[in-house]
Amino acid sequence: MCSRRGRPRSAEADSAILAATRAALGELGWSKLTMGDVATRAGVAKTTLYRRWPAKSELVVDAVAVLFDELELPDRGSLAADVEGVVVQFAALLERPETKTALMAVVAESTRDEALRARIRASIVDRQKRLVLLGRERAQSRGELPREPDAVRAARTADLIFDVIAGAVVHRTLVSAVPVDEEWARMFTALLLGGLAAVQD
């Protein structure tokens, strides 16, 4: 006896819903954003929307997360060049109006919602740590960084690197509202990799 299965999810519908969510969030803000408005903008039934995302918080986080999934770490030949490249790319993503509005709204709301904070960690932070892990692996393969035999310590180091890069770029771009240019990225990378003495050379 075969069990019944629901309709497969449509990637096109998902993309339309997430884009509509970011547009609505930018125009209406978190408090006025409704699932009904998103469904109307995306041209889907509310039942379709609720089957995919039972709550507004889950929908908005996923709408932001898909933007961060665009980030890549192209191999530029050295650890410093790789870091500089991803910093500039990350800053450019944050400067996009849809990213800026959506991210700031969901982070602000998460200060009052532990479940939302957990979803942000799982859907955005943890997924983007892949860039740190990839960059470290490349650098170790080139002989630029030593291998870390202690897996727990290696994981904590990766967390720290992610926090430093993400924190600095988010603060400069969204809090200070100062553009990240190639020179800033170079100086920041020198500080990250070599300490204060490297910046003063």
PDB file of C-alpha atoms in Angstrom, residues 7-174:
ATOM      1  CA  ARG A   7       3.068  17.975  -3.967  1.00  0.00           C
ATOM      2  CA  PRO A   8       6.791  18.552  -4.377  1.00  0.00           C
ATOM      3  CA  ARG A   9       7.947  22.033  -3.441  1.00  0.00           C
ATOM      4  CA  SER A  10       8.417  24.434  -6.297  1.00  0.00           C
ATOM      5  CA  ALA A  11      11.781  26.205  -6.303  1.00  0.00           C
ATOM      6  CA  GLU A  12      10.235  28.972  -8.387  1.00  0.00           C
ATOM      7  CA  ALA A  13       7.435  29.485  -5.855  1.00  0.00           C
ATOM      8  CA  ASP A  14       9.909  29.464  -2.962  1.00  0.00           C
ATOM      9  CA  SER A  15      12.053  32.073  -4.699  1.00  0.00           C
ATOM     10  CA  ALA A  16       9.024  34.290  -5.361  1.00  0.00           C
ATOM     11  CA  ILE A  17       7.870  34.004  -1.747  1.00  0.00           C
ATOM     12  CA  LEU A  18      11.279  34.870  -0.300  1.00  0.00           C
ATOM     13  CA  ALA A  19      11.685  37.834  -2.664  1.00  0.00           C
ATOM     14  CA  ALA A  20       8.188  39.055  -1.771  1.00  0.00           C
ATOM     15  CA  THR A  21       9.052  38.746   1.924  1.00  0.00           C
ATOM     16  CA  ARG A  22      12.136  40.929   1.564  1.00  0.00           C
ATOM     17  CA  ALA A  23      10.211  43.518  -0.470  1.00  0.00           C
ATOM     18  CA  ALA A  24       7.350  43.624   2.037  1.00  0.00           C
ATOM     19  CA  LEU A  25       9.729  43.845   4.974  1.00  0.00           C
ATOM     20  CA  GLY A  26      11.507  46.792   3.383  1.00  0.00           C
ATOM     21  CA  GLU A  27       8.256  48.647   2.777  1.00  0.00           C
ATOM     22  CA  LEU A  28       6.256  47.709   5.872  1.00  0.00           C
ATOM     23  CA  GLY A  29       8.742  46.784   8.574  1.00  0.00           C
ATOM     24  CA  TRP A  30       8.533  43.778  10.856  1.00  0.00           C
ATOM     25  CA  SER A  31       5.452  44.760  12.848  1.00  0.00           C
ATOM     26  CA  LYS A  32       3.225  45.393   9.819  1.00  0.00           C
ATOM     27  CA  LEU A  33       4.444  42.490   7.730  1.00  0.00           C
ATOM     28  CA  THR A  34       1.811  39.763   7.410  1.00  0.00           C
ATOM     29  CA  MET A  35       1.800  36.346   5.831  1.00  0.00           C
ATOM     30  CA  GLY A  36      -1.246  37.382   3.815  1.00  0.00           C
ATOM     31  CA  ASP A  37       0.595  40.328   2.299  1.00  0.00           C
ATOM     32  CA  VAL A  38       3.527  38.122   1.348  1.00  0.00           C
ATOM     33  CA  ALA A  39       1.204  35.557  -0.247  1.00  0.00           C
ATOM     34  CA  THR A  40      -0.497  38.258  -2.309  1.00  0.00           C
ATOM     35  CA  ARG A  41       2.789  39.727  -3.495  1.00  0.00           C
ATOM     36  CA  ALA A  42       4.164  36.296  -4.370  1.00  0.00           C
ATOM     37  CA  GLY A  43       0.973  35.232  -6.142  1.00  0.00           C
ATOM     38  CA  VAL A  44       0.459  32.128  -4.015  1.00  0.00           C
ATOM     39  CA  ALA A  45      -2.292  30.944  -1.696  1.00  0.00           C
ATOM     40  CA  LYS A  46      -1.825  31.506   2.023  1.00  0.00           C
ATOM     41  CA  THR A  47      -2.147  27.757   2.537  1.00  0.00           C
ATOM     42  CA  THR A  48       0.874  27.290   0.265  1.00  0.00           C
ATOM     43  CA  LEU A  49       2.815  29.787   2.333  1.00  0.00           C
ATOM     44  CA  TYR A  50       1.902  28.224   5.681  1.00  0.00           C
ATOM     45  CA  ARG A  51       2.777  24.731   4.469  1.00  0.00           C
ATOM     46  CA  ARG A  52       6.314  25.945   3.829  1.00  0.00           C
ATOM     47  CA  TRP A  53       6.715  28.396   6.723  1.00  0.00           C
ATOM     48  CA  PRO A  54       4.373  28.007   9.710  1.00  0.00           C
ATOM     49  CA  ALA A  55       5.492  31.309  11.261  1.00  0.00           C
ATOM     50  CA  LYS A  56       6.514  34.756  10.064  1.00  0.00           C
ATOM     51  CA  SER A  57       9.836  34.583  11.904  1.00  0.00           C
ATOM     52  CA  GLU A  58      10.834  31.409  10.068  1.00  0.00           C
ATOM     53  CA  LEU A  59       9.887  32.950   6.736  1.00  0.00           C
ATOM     54  CA  VAL A  60      11.860  36.146   7.287  1.00  0.00           C
ATOM     55  CA  VAL A  61      14.986  34.326   8.474  1.00  0.00           C
ATOM     56  CA  ASP A  62      14.926  32.117   5.395  1.00  0.00           C
ATOM     57  CA  ALA A  63      14.398  35.173   3.189  1.00  0.00           C
ATOM     58  CA  VAL A  64      17.598  36.647   4.647  1.00  0.00           C
ATOM     59  CA  ALA A  65      19.517  33.360   4.709  1.00  0.00           C
ATOM     60  CA  VAL A  66      19.125  32.762   0.982  1.00  0.00           C
ATOM     61  CA  LEU A  67      20.953  36.041   0.310  1.00  0.00           C
ATOM     62  CA  PHE A  68      23.918  34.989   2.452  1.00  0.00           C
ATOM     63  CA  ASP A  69      24.064  31.691   0.602  1.00  0.00           C
ATOM     64  CA  GLU A  70      25.252  33.731  -2.402  1.00  0.00           C
ATOM     65  CA  LEU A  71      28.580  34.348  -0.654  1.00  0.00           C
ATOM     66  CA  GLU A  72      31.506  32.423  -2.085  1.00  0.00           C
ATOM     67  CA  LEU A  73      35.184  32.103  -1.295  1.00  0.00           C
ATOM     68  CA  PRO A  74      37.019  32.157  -4.611  1.00  0.00           C
ATOM     69  CA  ASP A  75      40.537  30.767  -4.475  1.00  0.00           C
ATOM     70  CA  ARG A  76      42.780  33.810  -4.967  1.00  0.00           C
ATOM     71  CA  GLY A  77      46.035  32.028  -4.188  1.00  0.00           C
ATOM     72  CA  SER A  78      46.720  33.061  -0.609  1.00  0.00           C
ATOM     73  CA  LEU A  79      44.944  33.263   2.728  1.00  0.00           C
ATOM     74  CA  ALA A  80      45.208  37.059   2.816  1.00  0.00           C
ATOM     75  CA  ALA A  81      43.774  37.449  -0.679  1.00  0.00           C
ATOM     76  CA  ASP A  82      40.952  35.018   0.104  1.00  0.00           C
ATOM     77  CA  VAL A  83      40.017  36.920   3.280  1.00  0.00           C
ATOM     78  CA  GLU A  84      40.131  40.287   1.526  1.00  0.00           C
ATOM     79  CA  GLY A  85      37.925  38.965  -1.246  1.00  0.00           C
ATOM     80  CA  VAL A  86      35.235  37.562   1.015  1.00  0.00           C
ATOM     81  CA  VAL A  87      35.244  40.699   3.215  1.00  0.00           C
ATOM     82  CA  VAL A  88      34.570  42.946   0.207  1.00  0.00           C
ATOM     83  CA  GLN A  89      31.938  40.546  -1.098  1.00  0.00           C
ATOM     84  CA  PHE A  90      30.239  40.327   2.321  1.00  0.00           C
ATOM     85  CA  ALA A  91      30.164  44.109   2.690  1.00  0.00           C
ATOM     86  CA  ALA A  92      28.679  44.543  -0.784  1.00  0.00           C
ATOM     87  CA  LEU A  93      25.925  42.092   0.140  1.00  0.00           C
ATOM     88  CA  LEU A  94      25.156  43.990   3.354  1.00  0.00           C
ATOM     89  CA  GLU A  95      24.940  47.268   1.448  1.00  0.00           C
ATOM     90  CA  ARG A  96      22.101  45.954  -0.709  1.00  0.00           C
ATOM     91  CA  PRO A  97      18.870  47.579   0.584  1.00  0.00           C
ATOM     92  CA  GLU A  98      16.971  44.301   0.775  1.00  0.00           C
ATOM     93  CA  THR A  99      19.717  42.644   2.814  1.00  0.00           C
ATOM     94  CA  LYS A 100      20.250  45.591   5.119  1.00  0.00           C
ATOM     95  CA  THR A 101      16.558  46.063   5.935  1.00  0.00           C
ATOM     96  CA  ALA A 102      15.775  42.385   6.351  1.00  0.00           C
ATOM     97  CA  LEU A 103      18.820  41.579   8.474  1.00  0.00           C
ATOM     98  CA  MET A 104      18.433  44.530  10.840  1.00  0.00           C
ATOM     99  CA  ALA A 105      14.722  43.804  11.292  1.00  0.00           C
ATOM    100  CA  VAL A 106      15.175  40.142  12.082  1.00  0.00           C
ATOM    101  CA  VAL A 107      18.127  40.760  14.418  1.00  0.00           C
ATOM    102  CA  ALA A 108      16.175  43.437  16.309  1.00  0.00           C
ATOM    103  CA  GLU A 109      13.200  41.125  16.708  1.00  0.00           C
ATOM    104  CA  SER A 110      15.435  38.256  17.837  1.00  0.00           C
ATOM    105  CA  THR A 111      16.448  40.205  20.958  1.00  0.00           C
ATOM    106  CA  ARG A 112      12.980  39.376  22.290  1.00  0.00           C
ATOM    107  CA  ASP A 113      12.665  35.878  20.843  1.00  0.00           C
ATOM    108  CA  GLU A 114      15.055  33.063  21.763  1.00  0.00           C
ATOM    109  CA  ALA A 115      13.557  30.693  19.175  1.00  0.00           C
ATOM    110  CA  LEU A 116      14.190  33.290  16.481  1.00  0.00           C
ATOM    111  CA  ARG A 117      17.800  33.703  17.647  1.00  0.00           C
ATOM    112  CA  ALA A 118      18.261  29.950  17.404  1.00  0.00           C
ATOM    113  CA  ARG A 119      16.884  29.929  13.858  1.00  0.00           C
ATOM    114  CA  ILE A 120      19.219  32.778  12.861  1.00  0.00           C
ATOM    115  CA  ARG A 121      22.171  30.808  14.226  1.00  0.00           C
ATOM    116  CA  ALA A 122      21.146  27.650  12.394  1.00  0.00           C
ATOM    117  CA  SER A 123      20.060  29.194   9.087  1.00  0.00           C
ATOM    118  CA  ILE A 124      22.578  32.031   8.702  1.00  0.00           C
ATOM    119  CA  VAL A 125      25.496  31.889  11.131  1.00  0.00           C
ATOM    120  CA  ASP A 126      26.186  28.155  11.121  1.00  0.00           C
ATOM    121  CA  ARG A 127      25.705  27.864   7.361  1.00  0.00           C
ATOM    122  CA  GLN A 128      28.117  30.703   6.634  1.00  0.00           C
ATOM    123  CA  LYS A 129      30.842  29.251   8.824  1.00  0.00           C
ATOM    124  CA  ARG A 130      31.472  27.035   5.795  1.00  0.00           C
ATOM    125  CA  LEU A 131      33.492  29.938   4.367  1.00  0.00           C
ATOM    126  CA  VAL A 132      35.820  29.975   7.364  1.00  0.00           C
ATOM    127  CA  LEU A 133      36.263  26.208   7.234  1.00  0.00           C
ATOM    128  CA  LEU A 134      36.974  26.286   3.505  1.00  0.00           C
ATOM    129  CA  GLY A 135      39.443  29.164   3.834  1.00  0.00           C
ATOM    130  CA  ARG A 136      41.273  27.449   6.673  1.00  0.00           C
ATOM    131  CA  GLU A 137      41.456  24.171   4.780  1.00  0.00           C
ATOM    132  CA  ARG A 138      42.930  25.917   1.741  1.00  0.00           C
ATOM    133  CA  ALA A 139      45.452  27.770   3.862  1.00  0.00           C
ATOM    134  CA  GLN A 140      46.487  24.554   5.591  1.00  0.00           C
ATOM    135  CA  SER A 141      46.874  22.811   2.238  1.00  0.00           C
ATOM    136  CA  ARG A 142      49.149  25.652   1.059  1.00  0.00           C
ATOM    137  CA  GLY A 143      51.180  25.440   4.270  1.00  0.00           C
ATOM    138  CA  GLU A 144      50.085  28.901   5.431  1.00  0.00           C
ATOM    139  CA  LEU A 145      48.415  27.586   8.595  1.00  0.00           C
ATOM    140  CA  PRO A 146      49.229  24.557  10.762  1.00  0.00           C
ATOM    141  CA  ARG A 147      46.795  21.689  11.138  1.00  0.00           C
ATOM    142  CA  GLU A 148      44.966  21.621  14.480  1.00  0.00           C
ATOM    143  CA  PRO A 149      44.875  18.065  15.849  1.00  0.00           C
ATOM    144  CA  ASP A 150      42.388  18.970  18.582  1.00  0.00           C
ATOM    145  CA  ALA A 151      38.950  19.034  16.899  1.00  0.00           C
ATOM    146  CA  VAL A 152      37.308  20.925  19.752  1.00  0.00           C
ATOM    147  CA  ARG A 153      39.951  23.652  19.688  1.00  0.00           C
ATOM    148  CA  ALA A 154      39.758  23.816  15.889  1.00  0.00           C
ATOM    149  CA  ALA A 155      35.989  24.349  16.062  1.00  0.00           C
ATOM    150  CA  ARG A 156      36.384  27.114  18.656  1.00  0.00           C
ATOM    151  CA  THR A 157      39.023  28.805  16.506  1.00  0.00           C
ATOM    152  CA  ALA A 158      36.685  28.707  13.494  1.00  0.00           C
ATOM    153  CA  ASP A 159      33.914  30.260  15.591  1.00  0.00           C
ATOM    154  CA  LEU A 160      36.245  33.029  16.725  1.00  0.00           C
ATOM    155  CA  ILE A 161      37.412  33.805  13.181  1.00  0.00           C
ATOM    156  CA  PHE A 162      33.826  33.963  11.977  1.00  0.00           C
ATOM    157  CA  ASP A 163      32.790  36.244  14.850  1.00  0.00           C
ATOM    158  CA  VAL A 164      35.680  38.632  14.248  1.00  0.00           C
ATOM    159  CA  ILE A 165      35.097  38.937  10.501  1.00  0.00           C
ATOM    160  CA  ALA A 166      31.305  39.084  10.636  1.00  0.00           C
ATOM    161  CA  GLY A 167      31.297  41.435  13.615  1.00  0.00           C
ATOM    162  CA  ALA A 168      33.726  43.906  12.070  1.00  0.00           C
ATOM    163  CA  VAL A 169      32.056  44.011   8.662  1.00  0.00           C
ATOM    164  CA  VAL A 170      28.512  44.223  10.026  1.00  0.00           C
ATOM    165  CA  HIS A 171      29.496  46.985  12.455  1.00  0.00           C
ATOM    166  CA  ARG A 172      31.264  49.071   9.826  1.00  0.00           C
ATOM    167  CA  THR A 173      28.601  48.598   7.154  1.00  0.00           C
ATOM    168  CA  LEU A 174      25.358  48.658   9.143  1.00  0.00           C
TER     169      LEU A 174
END
